[in-house]
């Protein structure tokens, strides 16, 4: 299987078996059995996640934001149909409800059928699942409803572009409580340089320069392996100042996290100079 | 062009031109013109470096070690025939001499001919270049000669295996001054899990558990993109305690570094939990 653009490609060998292969109104969803990365979910021929390394992405998408909040009670997920994000969110004992809005039920069906390590929380009674358009859902949403919004969607370029507009992030900010955090997968500063910059600029416009933050992590099965999460913060909260390292250390230990830890929380926000320069003064 | 193992492959498109293609007694050295990463040096069909992202690797291999020393005077490089490591080392005003021992002159020839942004320091009078076997060179070396040894070689598995033995690192430790640092490319904890672990164990045996350190950085054109540098320290020096953040900040600014910076120096040593676990208690 090969995930490619014009100039580069990443190939993972699979054993010849395509376990799931269906087309919805939106996209083609497939699951392959790869040789080195376990089962692999692809959408329109792009790797979404593999069993072996999905924890890098899902832990770094969810925990930096929720550890700043420390005791999140109500969280909204846009996308995330594979179930990895809600799995991480439901680790918080303080959590009362997680609302997921996924536009394509087929992704949920595929994950439930073939990737139990990702999807095992779909039956959790704290989950409220809507098969719906995230944009419309947020327009109808009450003000100040969520402690956190996690955007676990496609890339900023392409069909999901409207999910990265100023208008959409404005709706997100409105739906956050007076102290709340939006975390979105933030594109690659190496592979999608301008999408990464534009998203950052949009978040700064909506949340303010001092309340927009970028972290990096290693995503071995995404092109370039260098991926970001971007945060927009509403209210007086700071990724370092409102972070309780001891609390996080115990949490990570108790839940057997495999990527995120209390040291990495601070370290992930320290960016290589060329990444810093891509987003400064904009 | 495709860099592959049994289960995965990374492909970069090139414009059809192979600029350099020769075979030495040791290996086949080629330079391609890639579409998205500039010129690309390969040895035996493995990507060694590309003009676009080589600075990630060379800055992170050299500067964490040399910033701990602050004012290195005499540095030894094993390998590094493309010239990237000596370029970074020669930025230090305190430097009196850099000795490079590269086994294959063909790599130097290729880099000098086609990759001037890497190789422009080969004529620096502070450089002493030996085309020789690093292992033999170190056996003949006087005790306590170097402030730092930078190992910029091939992977721990394969033909260069003897460069990662306890005996060889013993010779390195002997050749270091009473306060000195060895920095070696440290393999990938994702792509070469056991080589990464074995190297770490060997360094711990030679330098001691508390004086062996691992840092990670993003290497987009190496398989998995997650690469390490491992340090062995002789004498009383510590990556954090002996680090002068203000000094490093000015250095990075003055020399226009593009990856390494004073925040990243500390952050790079904070490892994801699964990487921590690979090397703890061994």
Coordinates of C-alpha atoms in Angstrom, one line a residue:
Chain A
X1 CA 0.0 0.0 0.0
X2 CA 1.3 3.4 -0.9
X3 CA 0.4 6.9 0.4
X4 CA 1.8 9.4 -2.0
X5 CA 1.8 12.9 -3.2
X6 CA 3.5 14.3 -6.3
X7 CA 7.0 14.2 -4.8
X8 CA 7.1 11.5 -2.2
X9 CA 5.5 8.3 -1.1
X10 CA 5.4 6.1 2.0
X11 CA 4.8 2.4 1.3
X12 CA 3.8 -0.2 3.9
X13 CA 3.7 -3.9 3.0
X14 CA 0.5 -5.7 3.6
X15 CA -0.2 -9.4 3.6
X16 CA -2.5 -9.2 0.5
X17 CA -5.7 -9.1 2.6
X18 CA -8.0 -6.1 2.4
X19 CA -10.3 -6.7 5.4
X20 CA -12.8 -3.9 4.7
X21 CA -13.4 -2.0 1.5
X22 CA -16.5 0.1 1.1
X23 CA -17.5 3.4 -0.4
X24 CA -19.8 5.9 1.4
X25 CA -21.3 9.1 0.0
X26 CA -18.1 10.8 1.2
X27 CA -15.2 8.6 0.7
X28 CA -13.7 5.1 0.3
X29 CA -12.8 3.4 3.6
X30 CA -10.5 0.4 3.7
X31 CA -8.7 -1.7 6.3
X32 CA -5.6 -3.6 5.4
X33 CA -3.5 -6.1 7.4
X34 CA 0.0 -4.5 7.2
X35 CA 3.1 -6.6 8.0
X36 CA 4.9 -4.2 10.4
X37 CA 2.2 -1.8 11.6
X38 CA -0.8 -4.1 12.3
X39 CA -4.2 -3.2 10.9
X40 CA -4.2 0.0 8.9
X41 CA -7.2 2.3 8.2
X42 CA -7.1 4.3 5.0
X43 CA -9.5 6.9 3.6
X44 CA -9.3 7.7 -0.1
X45 CA -5.9 6.0 -0.2
X46 CA -4.4 8.1 2.6
X47 CA -3.2 6.3 5.8
X48 CA -5.4 7.5 8.7
X49 CA -4.0 5.3 11.4
X50 CA -2.2 2.0 12.0
X51 CA -2.6 -0.2 15.2
X52 CA 1.1 0.1 15.9
X53 CA 1.6 3.8 16.0
X54 CA -1.9 5.4 16.4
X55 CA -1.2 6.0 20.1
X56 CA 1.4 8.7 19.2
X57 CA -1.3 10.7 17.5
X58 CA -4.3 10.1 19.7
X59 CA -2.4 10.6 23.0
X60 CA -0.8 13.9 21.7
X61 CA -4.1 15.1 20.3
X62 CA -6.0 14.7 23.5
X63 CA -3.9 14.8 26.6
X64 CA -2.0 18.1 26.3
X65 CA -5.3 19.9 26.2
X66 CA -7.1 17.8 28.8
X67 CA -4.2 17.9 31.3
X68 CA -4.2 21.7 31.2
X69 CA -7.9 21.5 32.1
X70 CA -7.0 18.8 34.6
X71 CA -10.6 17.8 35.2
X72 CA -12.6 18.0 32.0
X73 CA -16.3 17.3 32.3
X74 CA -17.8 17.7 28.8
X75 CA -15.8 17.2 25.6
X76 CA -16.8 17.5 22.0
X77 CA -15.0 15.5 19.3
X78 CA -15.4 16.5 15.6
X79 CA -14.5 13.5 13.4
X80 CA -12.6 10.8 15.2
X81 CA -14.7 7.9 13.8
X82 CA -12.0 5.3 14.5
X83 CA -12.6 5.7 18.2
X84 CA -9.0 6.5 19.3
X85 CA -9.8 10.0 20.5
X86 CA -12.8 9.0 22.7
X87 CA -10.7 6.1 24.1
X88 CA -8.2 8.7 25.4
X89 CA -10.9 11.2 26.6
X90 CA -12.8 8.5 28.5
X91 CA -9.8 7.9 30.7
X92 CA -10.6 11.0 32.7
X93 CA -12.6 10.2 35.9
X94 CA -14.1 13.7 35.9
X95 CA -15.7 13.2 32.5
X96 CA -19.5 13.3 32.4
X97 CA -20.1 13.3 28.7
X98 CA -18.3 13.1 25.4
X99 CA -20.2 14.1 22.3
X100 CA -18.8 12.8 19.0
X101 CA -19.9 14.3 15.6
X102 CA -18.7 12.1 12.8
X103 CA -19.9 12.8 9.3
X104 CA -19.4 9.3 8.0
X105 CA -20.8 6.3 9.8
X106 CA -18.8 4.0 7.5
X107 CA -15.6 4.9 9.4
X108 CA -17.2 3.9 12.7
X109 CA -18.5 0.6 11.2
X110 CA -15.0 -0.3 9.8
X111 CA -13.2 0.5 13.1
X112 CA -15.8 -1.3 15.2
X113 CA -15.5 -4.4 13.0
X114 CA -11.8 -4.6 12.7
X115 CA -9.9 -2.4 15.1
X116 CA -11.1 -3.2 18.6
X117 CA -8.1 -1.7 20.3
X118 CA -9.2 1.7 18.9
X119 CA -13.0 1.3 19.0
X120 CA -13.8 -0.4 22.2
X121 CA -15.3 2.6 23.8
X122 CA -18.2 3.1 21.3
X123 CA -20.6 1.4 23.8
X124 CA -19.6 3.6 26.7
X125 CA -22.8 5.2 28.2
X126 CA -21.0 8.5 28.5
X127 CA -20.6 8.7 24.7
X128 CA -23.3 10.6 22.7
X129 CA -22.6 9.8 19.0
X130 CA -24.1 11.9 16.2
X131 CA -23.6 11.0 12.6
X132 CA -23.8 14.6 11.3
X133 CA -21.9 17.5 9.8
X134 CA -19.6 19.1 12.4
X135 CA -20.2 22.5 11.0
X136 CA -24.0 22.4 11.2
X137 CA -23.8 20.8 14.7
X138 CA -21.6 23.6 16.0
X139 CA -23.9 26.3 14.6
X140 CA -26.8 24.8 16.6
X141 CA -24.7 24.3 19.7
X142 CA -25.4 26.3 22.9
X143 CA -22.8 28.8 24.0
X144 CA -20.3 27.8 26.6
X145 CA -21.2 24.1 26.6
X146 CA -17.8 22.3 26.3
X147 CA -14.6 22.2 28.3
X148 CA -12.7 21.1 25.3
X149 CA -13.2 20.5 21.6
X150 CA -11.0 17.9 19.9
X151 CA -10.8 18.1 16.1
X152 CA -9.7 14.7 14.8
X153 CA -10.4 15.2 11.2
X154 CA -8.8 15.1 7.8
X155 CA -6.2 17.5 6.5
X156 CA -6.7 21.3 6.3
X157 CA -6.3 21.1 2.5
X158 CA -8.9 19.1 0.6
X159 CA -12.5 18.2 1.3
X160 CA -12.5 19.1 4.9
X161 CA -11.3 22.7 4.3
X162 CA -14.4 24.4 5.7
X163 CA -13.5 22.8 9.1
X164 CA -10.4 25.0 9.2
X165 CA -12.1 28.4 8.4
X166 CA -12.3 31.4 10.7
X167 CA -16.0 31.0 10.8
X168 CA -15.9 27.5 12.0
X169 CA -13.3 28.1 14.7
X170 CA -15.4 31.1 15.8
X171 CA -18.3 28.6 16.4
X172 CA -15.9 26.4 18.3
X173 CA -14.8 29.3 20.5
X174 CA -18.4 30.2 21.2
X175 CA -19.2 26.6 22.2
X176 CA -16.4 26.5 24.7
X177 CA -16.9 27.3 28.4
X178 CA -15.3 30.5 29.7
X179 CA -12.2 28.5 30.3
X180 CA -11.9 26.0 27.5
X181 CA -9.5 24.6 24.9
X182 CA -9.7 23.6 21.3
X183 CA -7.2 21.1 20.1
X184 CA -6.9 20.2 16.4
X185 CA -4.6 18.1 14.4
X186 CA -2.4 20.8 13.0
X187 CA -0.9 19.5 9.7
X188 CA 2.8 18.9 9.1
X189 CA 5.2 21.9 9.1
X190 CA 7.4 19.9 6.7
X191 CA 4.9 18.3 4.3
X192 CA 2.1 20.8 4.4
X193 CA 4.0 24.0 5.2
X194 CA 1.3 26.5 4.0
X195 CA -1.6 24.6 5.5
X196 CA 0.2 24.5 8.8
X197 CA 0.9 28.3 8.6
X198 CA -2.7 29.2 7.6
X199 CA -4.3 27.1 10.3
X200 CA -2.0 28.8 12.9
X201 CA -2.9 32.3 11.5
X202 CA -6.6 31.4 11.6
X203 CA -6.4 30.3 15.2
X204 CA -4.5 33.4 16.2
X205 CA -7.2 35.5 14.6
X206 CA -9.9 33.7 16.5
X207 CA -8.2 33.0 19.9
X208 CA -5.5 35.6 20.0
X209 CA -1.7 35.4 19.5
X210 CA -0.9 34.6 23.1
X211 CA -3.6 31.9 23.3
X212 CA -2.6 29.9 20.2
X213 CA 0.0 27.2 20.8
X214 CA 1.7 24.5 18.7
X215 CA 3.1 21.2 19.7
X216 CA 5.0 18.6 17.6
X217 CA 5.1 14.8 17.8
X218 CA 6.5 11.9 15.8
X219 CA 4.0 10.3 13.4
X220 CA 5.9 7.5 11.6
X221 CA 3.1 6.6 9.2
X222 CA 2.2 10.2 8.1
X223 CA 4.3 11.8 5.3
X224 CA 7.5 13.4 6.8
X225 CA 6.8 11.9 10.2
X226 CA 6.7 15.4 11.7
X227 CA 3.2 16.3 12.7
X228 CA 1.6 19.0 14.9
X229 CA -1.4 19.6 17.2
X230 CA -2.5 23.2 17.5
X231 CA -4.3 24.6 20.5
X232 CA -6.7 27.6 20.8
X233 CA -7.4 28.6 24.3
X234 CA -10.4 30.6 25.6
X235 CA -10.0 32.3 29.0
X236 CA -7.0 32.5 31.3
X237 CA -5.2 29.2 30.8
X238 CA -1.6 28.5 29.8
X239 CA -0.1 25.1 28.7
X240 CA 2.8 25.5 31.1
X241 CA 1.5 27.6 34.0
X242 CA -1.7 25.6 34.3
X243 CA 0.0 22.3 34.1
X244 CA 0.3 20.1 37.1
X245 CA 3.3 17.8 36.4
X246 CA 2.8 15.4 39.4
X247 CA -0.9 15.0 38.6
X248 CA -0.1 14.2 35.0
X249 CA 2.7 11.7 36.0
X250 CA 0.2 9.8 38.1
X251 CA -2.4 9.9 35.4
X252 CA 0.0 8.6 32.7
X253 CA 1.1 5.8 35.0
X254 CA -2.4 4.7 36.0
X255 CA -3.6 4.6 32.4
X256 CA -0.6 3.0 30.9
X257 CA 0.0 5.7 28.3
X258 CA 2.7 4.9 25.8
X259 CA 3.7 8.2 24.3
X260 CA 2.6 11.3 26.3
X261 CA 4.1 11.9 29.7
X262 CA 4.7 14.8 32.1
X263 CA 8.1 15.7 30.7
X264 CA 6.9 15.5 27.1
X265 CA 4.0 17.9 27.9
X266 CA 6.4 20.8 28.2
X267 CA 8.9 19.5 25.7
X268 CA 6.4 19.1 22.8
X269 CA 5.8 22.9 22.8
X270 CA 9.5 23.6 22.1
X271 CA 9.8 23.8 18.4
X272 CA 12.7 23.5 16.0
X273 CA 13.8 27.0 14.8
X274 CA 12.5 26.6 11.3
X275 CA 9.1 25.7 12.6
X276 CA 9.1 28.7 15.0
X277 CA 9.9 30.9 12.1
X278 CA 7.1 29.6 10.0
X279 CA 4.6 30.9 12.5
X280 CA 6.2 33.9 14.2
X281 CA 5.2 37.4 13.2
X282 CA 2.0 36.3 11.5
Chain B
X1 CA 14.2 6.6 -5.7
X2 CA 13.1 4.2 -3.0
X3 CA 14.7 3.4 0.4
X4 CA 13.2 0.2 1.6
X5 CA 13.3 -2.7 4.0
X6 CA 11.1 -5.8 4.1
X7 CA 8.0 -4.1 5.4
X8 CA 8.2 -0.4 4.5
X9 CA 9.6 2.0 1.9
X10 CA 10.1 5.7 1.5
X11 CA 10.1 7.0 -2.0
X12 CA 11.3 10.4 -3.2
X13 CA 10.7 11.5 -6.8
X14 CA 13.8 12.6 -8.7
X15 CA 14.1 14.4 -12.0
X16 CA 15.6 11.4 -13.8
X17 CA 19.2 12.7 -13.4
X18 CA 21.7 10.7 -11.4
X19 CA 24.5 13.3 -11.0
X20 CA 27.1 11.0 -9.5
X21 CA 27.3 7.2 -9.6
X22 CA 30.5 5.4 -8.6
X23 CA 31.5 2.3 -6.7
X24 CA 34.4 2.3 -4.2
X25 CA 36.0 -0.8 -2.5
X26 CA 33.3 -0.3 0.2
X27 CA 30.1 0.9 -1.4
X28 CA 28.1 2.5 -4.2
X29 CA 27.8 6.3 -3.8
X30 CA 25.2 8.2 -5.8
X31 CA 23.8 11.7 -5.9
X32 CA 20.3 12.3 -7.3
X33 CA 18.4 15.5 -8.0
X34 CA 15.2 15.0 -6.1
X35 CA 12.0 17.1 -6.8
X36 CA 11.1 18.1 -3.2
X37 CA 14.3 17.6 -1.2
X38 CA 17.1 19.0 -3.4
X39 CA 20.1 16.9 -4.1
X40 CA 20.2 13.6 -2.3
X41 CA 23.2 11.4 -1.3
X42 CA 22.7 7.7 -1.2
X43 CA 25.0 4.9 -0.2
X44 CA 24.1 1.4 -1.3
X45 CA 20.6 2.6 -2.0
X46 CA 20.0 4.1 1.4
X47 CA 19.3 7.8 1.8
X48 CA 22.2 9.4 3.7
X49 CA 21.0 13.0 3.4
X50 CA 19.1 15.5 1.3
X51 CA 19.9 19.1 1.0
X52 CA 16.5 20.1 2.3
X53 CA 16.5 18.3 5.6
X54 CA 20.2 17.4 6.4
X55 CA 20.3 20.3 8.9
X56 CA 18.0 18.4 11.3
X57 CA 20.4 15.6 11.6
X58 CA 23.7 17.5 11.5
X59 CA 22.7 20.2 14.0
X60 CA 21.2 17.7 16.4
X61 CA 24.3 15.4 16.1
X62 CA 26.8 18.1 16.9
X63 CA 25.3 21.0 19.0
X64 CA 23.8 19.3 22.0
X65 CA 27.3 17.8 22.8
X66 CA 29.3 20.9 21.9
X67 CA 27.0 23.3 23.8
X68 CA 27.4 21.2 26.9
X69 CA 31.2 21.6 26.5
X70 CA 30.6 25.3 25.6
X71 CA 34.1 25.9 24.3
X72 CA 35.4 22.7 22.5
X73 CA 38.9 23.0 21.2
X74 CA 39.7 19.6 19.6
X75 CA 37.0 17.4 18.0
X76 CA 37.2 14.1 16.2
X77 CA 34.7 13.0 13.6
X78 CA 34.4 9.4 12.6
X79 CA 32.7 9.2 9.2
X80 CA 30.9 12.3 8.1
X81 CA 32.3 12.3 4.6
X82 CA 29.5 14.6 3.3
X83 CA 31.0 17.5 5.3
X84 CA 27.8 18.4 7.3
X85 CA 29.2 17.5 10.7
X86 CA 32.5 19.5 10.2
X87 CA 30.4 22.5 9.0
X88 CA 28.6 22.6 12.3
X89 CA 31.7 21.9 14.4
X90 CA 33.7 24.7 12.7
X91 CA 31.1 27.3 13.9
X92 CA 32.7 27.3 17.4
X93 CA 35.2 30.1 17.7
X94 CA 37.1 28.2 20.4
X95 CA 37.8 25.3 18.0
X96 CA 41.5 24.7 17.3
X97 CA 41.3 21.5 15.3
X98 CA 38.8 19.1 13.9
X99 CA 40.2 15.7 12.8
X100 CA 38.0 13.7 10.4
X101 CA 38.5 10.0 9.8
X102 CA 36.4 8.8 6.8
X103 CA 37.0 5.4 5.4
X104 CA 35.8 6.1 1.9
X105 CA 37.2 9.0 0.0
X106 CA 34.5 8.6 -2.7
X107 CA 31.9 10.1 -0.3
X108 CA 34.0 13.2 0.1
X109 CA 34.5 13.5 -3.6
X110 CA 30.8 13.2 -4.3
X111 CA 29.9 15.8 -1.7
X112 CA 32.6 18.2 -2.8
X113 CA 31.5 17.9 -6.4
X114 CA 27.7 18.2 -6.0
X115 CA 26.7 19.4 -2.5
X116 CA 28.5 22.6 -1.7
X117 CA 26.1 23.6 1.1
X118 CA 27.4 20.6 3.0
X119 CA 31.0 20.3 1.9
X120 CA 32.2 23.9 1.8
X121 CA 34.4 23.5 4.9
X122 CA 36.7 20.8 3.5
X123 CA 39.3 23.5 2.7
X124 CA 39.3 25.0 6.2
X125 CA 42.9 24.9 7.6
X126 CA 41.6 23.7 11.0
X127 CA 40.5 20.4 9.4
X128 CA 42.8 17.4 9.4
X129 CA 41.3 14.8 7.0
X130 CA 42.4 11.2 7.2
X131 CA 41.1 8.6 4.7
X132 CA 41.4 5.7 7.1
X133 CA 39.6 3.1 9.2
X134 CA 38.1 4.8 12.3
X135 CA 38.8 1.7 14.5
X136 CA 42.5 1.6 13.6
X137 CA 42.8 5.3 14.0
X138 CA 41.4 5.3 17.5
X139 CA 43.7 2.4 18.6
X140 CA 46.7 4.5 17.7
X141 CA 45.2 7.7 19.2
X142 CA 46.8 9.3 22.3
X143 CA 44.9 9.2 25.6
X144 CA 42.8 12.2 26.5
X145 CA 43.2 14.0 23.2
X146 CA 39.7 15.1 22.2
X147 CA 37.0 17.2 23.8
X148 CA 34.4 15.5 21.7
X149 CA 34.0 12.6 19.4
X150 CA 31.2 12.7 16.8
X151 CA 30.2 9.5 15.2
X152 CA 28.5 10.3 11.9
X153 CA 28.5 6.9 10.4
X154 CA 26.2 4.2 9.0
X155 CA 23.6 2.2 11.0
X156 CA 24.6 0.0 13.9
X157 CA 23.4 -3.0 12.0
X158 CA 25.2 -3.9 8.8
X159 CA 28.8 -3.4 7.6
X160 CA 29.6 -0.7 10.2
X161 CA 28.7 -3.0 13.2
X162 CA 32.3 -3.0 14.6
X163 CA 31.9 0.8 15.1
X164 CA 29.2 0.1 17.7
X165 CA 31.1 -2.5 19.8
X166 CA 32.1 -2.2 23.5
X167 CA 35.8 -2.3 22.4
X168 CA 35.4 0.6 20.0
X169 CA 33.6 2.8 22.5
X170 CA 36.2 1.9 25.0
X171 CA 38.9 3.3 22.6
X172 CA 36.7 6.4 22.2
X173 CA 36.4 7.0 26.0
X174 CA 40.2 6.6 26.3
X175 CA 40.7 9.2 23.6
X176 CA 38.5 11.7 25.3
X177 CA 39.9 14.4 27.7
X178 CA 39.0 14.0 31.4
X179 CA 35.8 16.0 30.6
X180 CA 34.7 14.9 27.2
X181 CA 31.6 13.8 25.2
X182 CA 31.0 11.2 22.6
X183 CA 27.9 11.7 20.4
X184 CA 26.8 9.1 17.9
X185 CA 23.9 8.8 15.6
X186 CA 21.8 6.5 17.7
X187 CA 19.4 4.6 15.3
X188 CA 15.7 4.8 15.3
X189 CA 13.7 3.5 18.3
X190 CA 10.8 2.8 15.9
X191 CA 12.5 1.3 12.9
X192 CA 15.6 -0.3 14.5
X193 CA 14.3 -1.0 18.0
X194 CA 16.9 -3.6 18.9
X195 CA 19.9 -1.8 17.4
X196 CA 18.8 1.3 19.4
X197 CA 18.6 -0.7 22.6
X198 CA 21.9 -2.5 22.1
X199 CA 23.7 0.7 21.4
X200 CA 22.3 2.2 24.5
X201 CA 23.3 -0.8 26.6
X202 CA 26.9 -0.7 25.2
X203 CA 27.2 3.0 26.0
X204 CA 26.0 2.4 29.5
X205 CA 28.5 -0.4 29.9
X206 CA 31.4 1.9 28.8
X207 CA 30.3 5.3 30.2
X208 CA 28.0 4.3 33.0
X209 CA 24.2 4.5 33.4
X210 CA 24.1 8.1 34.6
X211 CA 26.4 9.3 31.9
X212 CA 24.6 7.9 28.9
X213 CA 21.8 10.1 27.4
X214 CA 19.4 9.8 24.5
X215 CA 17.8 12.6 22.5
X216 CA 15.3 12.4 19.6
X217 CA 14.7 14.6 16.6
X218 CA 12.6 14.6 13.4
X219 CA 14.4 13.1 10.4
X220 CA 11.8 13.2 7.6
X221 CA 13.9 11.2 5.0
X222 CA 14.9 8.4 7.4
X223 CA 12.5 5.5 7.8
X224 CA 9.9 6.3 10.5
X225 CA 11.2 9.9 10.7
X226 CA 12.0 9.3 14.4
X227 CA 15.8 9.3 14.9
X228 CA 18.1 9.5 17.9
X229 CA 21.5 10.7 19.0
X230 CA 23.1 9.0 21.9
X231 CA 25.7 10.6 24.2
X232 CA 28.4 9.0 26.4
X233 CA 29.9 11.4 28.8
X234 CA 33.3 11.1 30.5
X235 CA 33.9 13.2 33.7
X236 CA 31.5 15.4 35.6
X237 CA 29.3 16.9 32.9
X238 CA 25.5 16.8 32.6
X239 CA 23.3 17.8 29.5
X240 CA 21.1 20.0 31.6
X241 CA 23.2 21.2 34.5
X242 CA 26.2 22.1 32.3
X243 CA 24.1 23.9 29.8
X244 CA 24.1 27.6 29.4
X245 CA 20.8 28.6 27.8
X246 CA 21.7 32.2 27.2
X247 CA 25.0 31.3 25.6
X248 CA 23.3 28.8 23.4
X249 CA 20.6 31.2 22.3
X250 CA 23.2 33.8 21.2
X251 CA 25.2 31.1 19.4
X252 CA 22.2 29.8 17.5
X253 CA 21.2 33.3 16.5
X254 CA 24.7 34.3 15.3
X255 CA 25.1 31.2 13.3
X256 CA 21.6 31.1 11.8
X257 CA 20.9 27.5 13.0
X258 CA 17.6 26.2 11.6
X259 CA 16.7 23.3 13.9
X260 CA 18.6 23.3 17.2
X261 CA 17.9 26.0 19.7
X262 CA 18.2 26.6 23.4
X263 CA 14.7 25.3 24.2
X264 CA 15.1 22.3 22.1
X265 CA 18.3 21.4 23.8
X266 CA 16.4 20.5 27.0
X267 CA 13.3 19.3 25.2
X268 CA 15.1 16.8 22.9
X269 CA 16.1 14.7 26.0
X270 CA 12.4 14.2 27.0
X271 CA 11.4 10.9 25.5
X272 CA 8.0 9.4 24.7
X273 CA 7.1 6.8 27.2
X274 CA 7.6 3.8 24.9
X275 CA 11.1 5.0 24.1
X276 CA 11.9 5.5 27.8
X277 CA 10.8 2.0 28.5
X278 CA 13.0 0.5 25.7
X279 CA 16.1 1.7 27.5
X280 CA 15.2 1.7 31.2
X281 CA 16.5 -1.0 33.5
X282 CA 19.0 -2.3 31.0

